[in-house]
Amino acid sequence: MAAPRAPDVAPPGPGAPGIRAPGLRALSFRAVGRLFRGPDGAPFRALDDVTLDCPAGSFTALIGPSGCGKSTLLRIATGLDAPDEGEATIGGAPPRAAARRGEIGVAFQDPALLPWRSVAENIALPLDALGRPRGPAKRRIADLIRLVGLDGFAEARPAQLSGGMRQRVALARALVTEPQVLFLDEPFGALDQILRRQMNLELQRIWRETGATTLLVTHAVDEAAFLADRVVVMAAGPGRIASVVAAPFPRPRGAALLRDPAFHALCDEIGERLFGARAA
Ligand SMILES: Nc1ncnc2c1ncn2[C@@H]1O[C@H](COP(=O)(O)OP(=O)(O)O)[C@@H](O)[C@H]1O
Ligand SMILES: [Mg+2]
């Protein structure tokens, strides 16, 4: 069955003052398909004909039922997995090439910090992986610690931090190579509602300051609508894009937006599409 192709909704550009424009990268998926074998050994389609363009500096949220292929799509975009059909590109190049140049930042639901390393040393991990010296990045690491609101915790160990603080370390770690593209896979899923709201405001601020093209996987409709220029709703069986909804609220977005009837209407619309996608 041919998957419905998502309508092309033009997202608002980065636009806001103060966003770092040069060197940004567009992210693109062209007819991406991925086949896996299920527990019974039979092949199944985890992703079918996924085509999506994320312009440089845009913020896209991916939402969809569990198992619809969101993480698989992110793994393909970061070069950790390869598609069986189609391709993903970052700035026109294969994701692995972009990753080798440190152009990609990734944070997952589990912050996965090394317990014996300090906050600053955990943030430096991607530099070690790329074989880059830490010395010149010292200033950057200090700036990132401030950016994510962890002033005074550079030498703390993960065990001394709250869940929200660990998530912020993971976010800083994702930003340490000054990535042009940021991938976040349910980074706040384990946090309570109040912390999640706070992290959403911080993520918006960080996105505006860095200007990185951002793809966020979330299962929270309000988080998607609050943060993104566009919300991509996926459906399962096979994993595919069901629809794309623009979230054209002006930025910066604050707590007042959460009480705005237009925001609630958009959340309802996304919820309906999500529910429709589930029922399909
Ligand atoms: N390496 C793999 N081998 C086999 N099946 C996989 C593999 N990775 C993911 N899957 C399956 O592909 C589907 C999509 O998984 P995933 O991308 O993790 O979904 P989501 O992140 O949307 O919950 C699921 O059915 C999952 O079990
Ligand atoms: Mg997932």
mmCIF file of C-alpha atoms and ligand atoms in Angstrom:
data_model
loop_
_atom_site.group_PDB
_atom_site.id
_atom_site.type_symbol
_atom_site.label_atom_id
_atom_site.label_comp_id
_atom_site.label_asym_id
_atom_site.label_seq_id
_atom_site.Cartn_x
_atom_site.Cartn_y
_atom_site.Cartn_z
ATOM 1 C CA MET A 1 0.000 0.000 0.000
ATOM 2 C CA ALA A 2 1.411 3.384 -0.933
ATOM 3 C CA ALA A 3 1.852 5.628 2.101
ATOM 4 C CA PRO A 4 0.122 8.986 1.895
ATOM 5 C CA ARG A 5 2.696 11.599 1.144
ATOM 6 C CA ALA A 6 2.913 14.425 3.636
ATOM 7 C CA PRO A 7 1.832 17.807 2.305
ATOM 8 C CA ASP A 8 4.707 20.204 2.030
ATOM 9 C CA VAL A 9 4.154 22.873 4.639
ATOM 10 C CA ALA A 10 6.711 25.653 4.471
ATOM 11 C CA PRO A 11 7.976 26.207 7.999
ATOM 12 C CA PRO A 12 8.930 29.647 9.234
ATOM 13 C CA GLY A 13 12.669 30.198 8.782
ATOM 14 C CA PRO A 14 15.012 30.836 11.686
ATOM 15 C CA GLY A 15 14.234 34.546 11.367
ATOM 16 C CA ALA A 16 14.616 35.501 15.004
ATOM 17 C CA PRO A 17 17.437 37.925 15.764
ATOM 18 C CA GLY A 18 20.599 36.547 17.325
ATOM 19 C CA ILE A 19 20.445 33.148 15.649
ATOM 20 C CA ARG A 20 23.755 31.956 14.325
ATOM 21 C CA ALA A 21 23.096 31.572 10.613
ATOM 22 C CA PRO A 22 26.360 30.545 8.873
ATOM 23 C CA GLY A 23 27.220 26.922 8.362
ATOM 24 C CA LEU A 24 23.764 25.578 9.099
ATOM 25 C CA ARG A 25 22.632 22.378 7.431
ATOM 26 C CA ALA A 26 19.340 21.258 6.008
ATOM 27 C CA LEU A 27 18.227 17.725 6.835
ATOM 28 C CA SER A 28 16.482 15.678 4.205
ATOM 29 C CA PHE A 29 14.858 12.242 3.949
ATOM 30 C CA ARG A 30 14.097 10.940 0.449
ATOM 31 C CA ALA A 31 11.747 7.940 0.160
ATOM 32 C CA VAL A 32 13.419 6.267 3.141
ATOM 33 C CA GLY A 33 12.445 2.634 3.723
ATOM 34 C CA ARG A 34 13.744 0.223 6.362
ATOM 35 C CA LEU A 35 12.994 -3.482 6.685
ATOM 36 C CA PHE A 36 13.588 -5.550 9.810
ATOM 37 C CA ARG A 37 12.917 -9.150 10.769
ATOM 38 C CA GLY A 38 10.361 -9.653 13.512
ATOM 39 C CA PRO A 39 10.695 -12.136 16.404
ATOM 40 C CA ASP A 40 9.173 -14.834 14.135
ATOM 41 C CA GLY A 41 11.868 -14.203 11.530
ATOM 42 C CA ALA A 42 9.417 -12.707 9.042
ATOM 43 C CA PRO A 43 10.490 -9.417 7.454
ATOM 44 C CA PHE A 44 8.401 -6.337 8.180
ATOM 45 C CA ARG A 45 8.521 -2.757 7.071
ATOM 46 C CA ALA A 46 9.571 -0.455 9.922
ATOM 47 C CA LEU A 47 9.663 2.597 7.645
ATOM 48 C CA ASP A 48 7.931 3.120 4.325
ATOM 49 C CA ASP A 49 8.584 5.929 1.836
ATOM 50 C CA VAL A 50 9.470 8.622 4.371
ATOM 51 C CA THR A 51 10.136 11.908 2.613
ATOM 52 C CA LEU A 52 10.738 14.990 4.731
ATOM 53 C CA ASP A 53 12.697 18.203 4.349
ATOM 54 C CA CYS A 54 13.883 20.102 7.404
ATOM 55 C CA PRO A 55 15.265 23.472 6.280
ATOM 56 C CA ALA A 56 18.450 24.785 7.880
ATOM 57 C CA GLY A 57 17.658 26.256 11.280
ATOM 58 C CA SER A 58 14.143 24.790 11.489
ATOM 59 C CA PHE A 59 12.661 22.954 14.474
ATOM 60 C CA THR A 60 10.668 19.815 13.606
ATOM 61 C CA ALA A 61 8.863 17.563 16.088
ATOM 62 C CA LEU A 62 8.159 13.887 15.302
ATOM 63 C CA ILE A 63 5.236 12.315 17.103
ATOM 64 C CA GLY A 64 3.594 8.935 16.644
ATOM 65 C CA PRO A 65 2.560 5.705 18.329
ATOM 66 C CA SER A 66 5.169 3.478 19.899
ATOM 67 C CA GLY A 67 6.895 1.306 17.297
ATOM 68 C CA CYS A 68 6.119 3.555 14.294
ATOM 69 C CA GLY A 69 9.808 3.969 13.522
ATOM 70 C CA LYS A 70 10.675 7.329 15.090
ATOM 71 C CA SER A 71 13.921 6.135 16.671
ATOM 72 C CA THR A 72 14.807 4.180 13.537
ATOM 73 C CA LEU A 73 14.402 7.357 11.478
ATOM 74 C CA LEU A 74 16.663 9.247 13.902
ATOM 75 C CA ARG A 75 19.247 6.469 13.823
ATOM 76 C CA ILE A 76 19.259 6.657 10.031
ATOM 77 C CA ALA A 77 19.592 10.455 10.142
ATOM 78 C CA THR A 78 22.593 10.224 12.485
ATOM 79 C CA GLY A 79 24.314 7.508 10.445
ATOM 80 C CA LEU A 80 23.950 4.896 13.214
ATOM 81 C CA ASP A 81 21.692 2.872 10.897
ATOM 82 C CA ALA A 82 21.364 2.761 7.113
ATOM 83 C CA PRO A 83 18.115 2.699 5.112
ATOM 84 C CA ASP A 84 17.244 -0.208 2.784
ATOM 85 C CA GLU A 85 15.582 2.240 0.400
ATOM 86 C CA GLY A 86 16.047 5.942 -0.251
ATOM 87 C CA GLU A 87 18.483 8.151 1.606
ATOM 88 C CA ALA A 88 18.950 10.681 4.377
ATOM 89 C CA THR A 89 21.286 13.628 3.878
ATOM 90 C CA ILE A 90 22.648 16.410 6.046
ATOM 91 C CA GLY A 91 23.689 19.479 4.091
ATOM 92 C CA GLY A 92 23.513 17.229 1.009
ATOM 93 C CA ALA A 93 26.085 14.786 2.456
ATOM 94 C CA PRO A 94 25.648 11.292 3.919
ATOM 95 C CA PRO A 95 24.959 11.431 7.701
ATOM 96 C CA ARG A 96 28.139 9.496 8.508
ATOM 97 C CA ALA A 97 30.258 12.148 6.832
ATOM 98 C CA ALA A 98 28.432 14.860 8.800
ATOM 99 C CA ALA A 99 28.931 12.868 12.028
ATOM 100 C CA ARG A 100 32.660 12.501 11.370
ATOM 101 C CA ARG A 101 32.882 16.276 11.048
ATOM 102 C CA GLY A 102 31.117 16.728 14.393
ATOM 103 C CA GLU A 103 28.126 18.368 12.694
ATOM 104 C CA ILE A 104 25.605 16.176 14.530
ATOM 105 C CA GLY A 105 24.529 16.369 18.175
ATOM 106 C CA VAL A 106 22.423 13.586 19.705
ATOM 107 C CA ALA A 107 20.589 13.205 23.024
ATOM 108 C CA PHE A 108 18.397 10.242 23.919
ATOM 109 C CA GLN A 109 15.822 9.602 26.633
ATOM 110 C CA ASP A 110 18.421 7.963 28.852
ATOM 111 C CA PRO A 111 21.140 10.569 29.481
ATOM 112 C CA ALA A 112 23.702 7.697 29.768
ATOM 113 C CA LEU A 113 26.319 9.698 31.663
ATOM 114 C CA LEU A 114 29.528 8.025 32.800
ATOM 115 C CA PRO A 115 29.213 7.951 36.620
ATOM 116 C CA TRP A 116 32.952 8.263 37.283
ATOM 117 C CA ARG A 117 33.279 11.357 35.127
ATOM 118 C CA SER A 118 32.469 14.902 36.252
ATOM 119 C CA VAL A 119 29.791 16.979 34.505
ATOM 120 C CA ALA A 120 32.479 18.794 32.479
ATOM 121 C CA GLU A 121 34.156 15.509 31.504
ATOM 122 C CA ASN A 122 30.818 13.984 30.474
ATOM 123 C CA ILE A 123 30.084 16.992 28.286
ATOM 124 C CA ALA A 124 33.524 16.539 26.661
ATOM 125 C CA LEU A 125 32.819 12.906 25.631
ATOM 126 C CA PRO A 126 31.958 13.599 21.960
ATOM 127 C CA LEU A 127 35.234 15.523 21.595
ATOM 128 C CA ASP A 128 37.134 12.456 22.833
ATOM 129 C CA ALA A 129 35.192 10.268 20.388
ATOM 130 C CA LEU A 130 36.152 12.564 17.489
ATOM 131 C CA GLY A 131 39.775 12.653 18.665
ATOM 132 C CA ARG A 132 39.589 16.405 19.239
ATOM 133 C CA PRO A 133 41.712 17.941 21.974
ATOM 134 C CA ARG A 134 39.743 19.099 24.998
ATOM 135 C CA GLY A 135 42.003 22.067 25.745
ATOM 136 C CA PRO A 136 40.634 24.487 23.141
ATOM 137 C CA ALA A 137 37.071 23.443 24.089
ATOM 138 C CA LYS A 138 37.448 24.348 27.780
ATOM 139 C CA ARG A 139 35.813 27.718 27.293
ATOM 140 C CA ARG A 140 33.018 26.174 25.216
ATOM 141 C CA ILE A 141 32.330 23.580 27.906
ATOM 142 C CA ALA A 142 32.141 26.313 30.553
ATOM 143 C CA ASP A 143 29.764 28.295 28.313
ATOM 144 C CA LEU A 144 27.585 25.209 27.764
ATOM 145 C CA ILE A 145 27.388 24.544 31.489
ATOM 146 C CA ARG A 146 26.068 28.089 31.892
ATOM 147 C CA LEU A 147 23.767 27.729 28.881
ATOM 148 C CA VAL A 148 21.996 24.715 30.388
ATOM 149 C CA GLY A 149 21.844 26.339 33.834
ATOM 150 C CA LEU A 150 24.372 24.135 35.649
ATOM 151 C CA ASP A 151 26.632 26.894 36.953
ATOM 152 C CA GLY A 152 28.780 25.635 39.803
ATOM 153 C CA PHE A 153 28.285 21.940 38.918
ATOM 154 C CA ALA A 154 31.199 21.441 36.490
ATOM 155 C CA GLU A 155 33.037 19.153 38.903
ATOM 156 C CA ALA A 156 29.941 17.351 40.261
ATOM 157 C CA ARG A 157 29.416 13.619 39.516
ATOM 158 C CA PRO A 158 26.167 12.414 37.892
ATOM 159 C CA ALA A 159 25.087 10.765 41.168
ATOM 160 C CA GLN A 160 24.998 14.215 42.791
ATOM 161 C CA LEU A 161 22.522 15.542 40.196
ATOM 162 C CA SER A 162 18.742 15.383 39.899
ATOM 163 C CA GLY A 163 17.124 13.746 36.841
ATOM 164 C CA GLY A 164 16.500 17.134 35.255
ATOM 165 C CA MET A 165 20.108 18.190 35.768
ATOM 166 C CA ARG A 166 21.346 14.963 34.153
ATOM 167 C CA GLN A 167 19.125 15.636 31.141
ATOM 168 C CA ARG A 168 20.674 19.091 30.897
ATOM 169 C CA VAL A 169 24.171 17.552 30.952
ATOM 170 C CA ALA A 170 23.084 15.286 28.069
ATOM 171 C CA LEU A 171 21.823 18.342 26.184
ATOM 172 C CA ALA A 172 25.107 20.202 26.760
ATOM 173 C CA ARG A 173 27.013 17.088 25.617
ATOM 174 C CA ALA A 174 24.939 17.029 22.417
ATOM 175 C CA LEU A 175 25.957 20.645 21.775
ATOM 176 C CA VAL A 176 29.687 20.426 22.567
ATOM 177 C CA THR A 177 30.877 19.905 18.980
ATOM 178 C CA GLU A 178 28.828 22.969 17.921
ATOM 179 C CA PRO A 179 26.595 20.757 15.796
ATOM 180 C CA GLN A 180 24.674 22.184 12.881
ATOM 181 C CA VAL A 181 21.976 19.547 13.373
ATOM 182 C CA LEU A 182 20.535 18.422 16.700
ATOM 183 C CA PHE A 183 18.654 15.135 17.206
ATOM 184 C CA LEU A 184 16.682 14.640 20.406
ATOM 185 C CA ASP A 185 14.900 11.310 20.988
ATOM 186 C CA GLU A 186 12.361 11.749 23.804
ATOM 187 C CA PRO A 187 14.966 13.586 25.877
ATOM 188 C CA PHE A 188 12.467 14.678 28.537
ATOM 189 C CA GLY A 189 10.303 11.544 28.593
ATOM 190 C CA ALA A 190 11.455 10.532 32.060
ATOM 191 C CA LEU A 191 10.863 13.946 33.630
ATOM 192 C CA ASP A 192 7.807 15.133 35.547
ATOM 193 C CA GLN A 193 5.507 17.718 33.986
ATOM 194 C CA ILE A 194 6.976 20.748 35.791
ATOM 195 C CA LEU A 195 10.569 19.888 34.900
ATOM 196 C CA ARG A 196 9.549 19.117 31.340
ATOM 197 C CA ARG A 197 7.987 22.594 30.967
ATOM 198 C CA GLN A 198 11.178 24.153 32.316
ATOM 199 C CA MET A 199 13.348 22.083 29.965
ATOM 200 C CA ASN A 200 11.103 23.033 27.035
ATOM 201 C CA LEU A 201 11.730 26.720 27.724
ATOM 202 C CA GLU A 202 15.466 26.053 28.009
ATOM 203 C CA LEU A 203 15.525 23.998 24.822
ATOM 204 C CA GLN A 204 13.758 26.787 22.937
ATOM 205 C CA ARG A 205 16.312 29.285 24.216
ATOM 206 C CA ILE A 206 19.222 27.000 23.286
ATOM 207 C CA TRP A 207 17.767 26.382 19.826
ATOM 208 C CA ARG A 208 17.408 30.133 19.274
ATOM 209 C CA GLU A 209 20.961 30.782 20.469
ATOM 210 C CA THR A 210 22.617 28.013 18.460
ATOM 211 C CA GLY A 211 20.331 28.085 15.421
ATOM 212 C CA ALA A 212 20.840 24.336 14.950
ATOM 213 C CA THR A 213 18.424 22.468 12.680
ATOM 214 C CA THR A 214 16.542 20.413 15.263
ATOM 215 C CA LEU A 215 14.551 17.162 15.041
ATOM 216 C CA LEU A 216 12.807 16.254 18.311
ATOM 217 C CA VAL A 217 11.017 12.956 18.921
ATOM 218 C CA THR A 218 8.381 13.282 21.613
ATOM 219 C CA HIS A 219 5.215 11.507 22.709
ATOM 220 C CA ALA A 220 3.787 14.713 24.223
ATOM 221 C CA VAL A 221 1.489 16.658 21.893
ATOM 222 C CA ASP A 222 1.846 19.899 23.877
ATOM 223 C CA GLU A 223 5.639 19.655 23.867
ATOM 224 C CA ALA A 224 5.634 19.178 20.083
ATOM 225 C CA ALA A 225 3.264 22.104 19.467
ATOM 226 C CA PHE A 226 5.089 24.379 21.909
ATOM 227 C CA LEU A 227 8.587 23.846 20.510
ATOM 228 C CA ALA A 228 8.339 23.073 16.814
ATOM 229 C CA ASP A 229 7.771 25.001 13.605
ATOM 230 C CA ARG A 230 6.121 21.847 12.274
ATOM 231 C CA VAL A 231 4.794 18.689 13.862
ATOM 232 C CA VAL A 232 5.193 15.527 11.805
ATOM 233 C CA VAL A 233 2.627 12.895 12.786
ATOM 234 C CA MET A 234 3.685 9.329 12.050
ATOM 235 C CA ALA A 235 1.568 6.185 11.808
ATOM 236 C CA ALA A 236 2.552 2.560 12.401
ATOM 237 C CA GLY A 237 2.283 -0.603 10.334
ATOM 238 C CA PRO A 238 4.255 0.342 8.245
ATOM 239 C CA GLY A 239 5.937 3.335 9.881
ATOM 240 C CA ARG A 240 5.201 6.343 7.711
ATOM 241 C CA ILE A 241 4.354 10.039 7.773
ATOM 242 C CA ALA A 242 0.594 10.476 8.215
ATOM 243 C CA SER A 243 0.471 14.267 8.206
ATOM 244 C CA VAL A 244 2.426 17.444 8.827
ATOM 245 C CA VAL A 245 0.939 20.250 10.925
ATOM 246 C CA ALA A 246 2.438 23.764 11.070
ATOM 247 C CA ALA A 247 2.780 25.421 14.496
ATOM 248 C CA PRO A 248 3.056 29.050 13.426
ATOM 249 C CA PHE A 249 3.159 30.729 16.847
ATOM 250 C CA PRO A 250 5.501 33.720 17.189
ATOM 251 C CA ARG A 251 8.760 33.295 19.113
ATOM 252 C CA PRO A 252 9.998 33.422 21.718
ATOM 253 C CA ARG A 253 7.145 31.330 23.091
ATOM 254 C CA GLY A 254 6.419 31.597 26.799
ATOM 255 C CA ALA A 255 4.090 30.143 29.407
ATOM 256 C CA ALA A 256 1.272 32.405 28.117
ATOM 257 C CA LEU A 257 1.104 30.324 24.930
ATOM 258 C CA LEU A 258 0.087 27.315 27.017
ATOM 259 C CA ARG A 259 -3.121 29.173 27.958
ATOM 260 C CA ASP A 260 -3.837 30.424 24.423
ATOM 261 C CA PRO A 261 -6.991 28.910 22.868
ATOM 262 C CA ALA A 262 -5.210 28.774 19.486
ATOM 263 C CA PHE A 263 -2.533 26.601 21.090
ATOM 264 C CA HIS A 264 -5.168 24.274 22.537
ATOM 265 C CA ALA A 265 -6.902 24.070 19.169
ATOM 266 C CA LEU A 266 -3.625 23.049 17.524
ATOM 267 C CA CYS A 267 -2.955 20.434 20.214
ATOM 268 C CA ASP A 268 -6.479 19.055 19.607
ATOM 269 C CA GLU A 269 -5.826 18.880 15.874
ATOM 270 C CA ILE A 270 -2.519 17.056 16.362
ATOM 271 C CA GLY A 271 -4.208 14.737 18.867
ATOM 272 C CA GLU A 272 -6.944 13.919 16.354
ATOM 273 C CA ARG A 273 -4.428 13.173 13.621
ATOM 274 C CA LEU A 274 -2.464 11.046 16.042
ATOM 275 C CA PHE A 275 -5.598 9.191 17.068
ATOM 276 C CA GLY A 276 -6.576 8.783 13.409
ATOM 277 C CA ALA A 277 -3.082 7.477 12.719
ATOM 278 C CA ARG A 278 -3.421 4.982 15.569
ATOM 279 C CA ALA A 279 -6.789 3.764 14.331
ATOM 280 C CA ALA A 280 -5.595 3.411 10.720
HETATM 281 N N1 LIG B 1 17.493 -3.471 14.985
HETATM 282 C C1 LIG B 1 16.220 -3.889 14.901
HETATM 283 N N2 LIG B 1 15.917 -5.166 14.541
HETATM 284 C C2 LIG B 1 14.636 -5.568 14.426
HETATM 285 N N3 LIG B 1 13.574 -4.793 14.663
HETATM 286 C C3 LIG B 1 13.806 -3.508 15.033
HETATM 287 C C4 LIG B 1 15.133 -2.992 15.174
HETATM 288 N N4 LIG B 1 15.049 -1.691 15.546
HETATM 289 C C5 LIG B 1 13.734 -1.413 15.637
HETATM 290 N N5 LIG B 1 12.990 -2.501 15.328
HETATM 291 C C6 LIG B 1 11.520 -2.550 15.258
HETATM 292 O O1 LIG B 1 11.112 -1.549 14.335
HETATM 293 C C7 LIG B 1 9.916 -0.905 14.785
HETATM 294 C C8 LIG B 1 10.179 0.554 14.972
HETATM 295 O O2 LIG B 1 10.998 0.727 16.114
HETATM 296 P P1 LIG B 1 11.417 2.177 16.668
HETATM 297 O O3 LIG B 1 12.044 2.945 15.571
HETATM 298 O O4 LIG B 1 12.208 1.975 17.900
HETATM 299 O O5 LIG B 1 9.971 2.810 17.016
HETATM 300 P P2 LIG B 1 9.594 4.085 17.918
HETATM 301 O O6 LIG B 1 10.855 4.817 18.252
HETATM 302 O O7 LIG B 1 8.651 4.881 17.068
HETATM 303 O O8 LIG B 1 8.896 3.553 19.125
HETATM 304 C C9 LIG B 1 9.507 -1.635 16.052
HETATM 305 O O9 LIG B 1 8.600 -2.656 15.696
HETATM 306 C C10 LIG B 1 10.818 -2.219 16.557
HETATM 307 O O10 LIG B 1 10.579 -3.386 17.328
HETATM 308 MG MG MG B 2 11.768 5.338 20.084
#
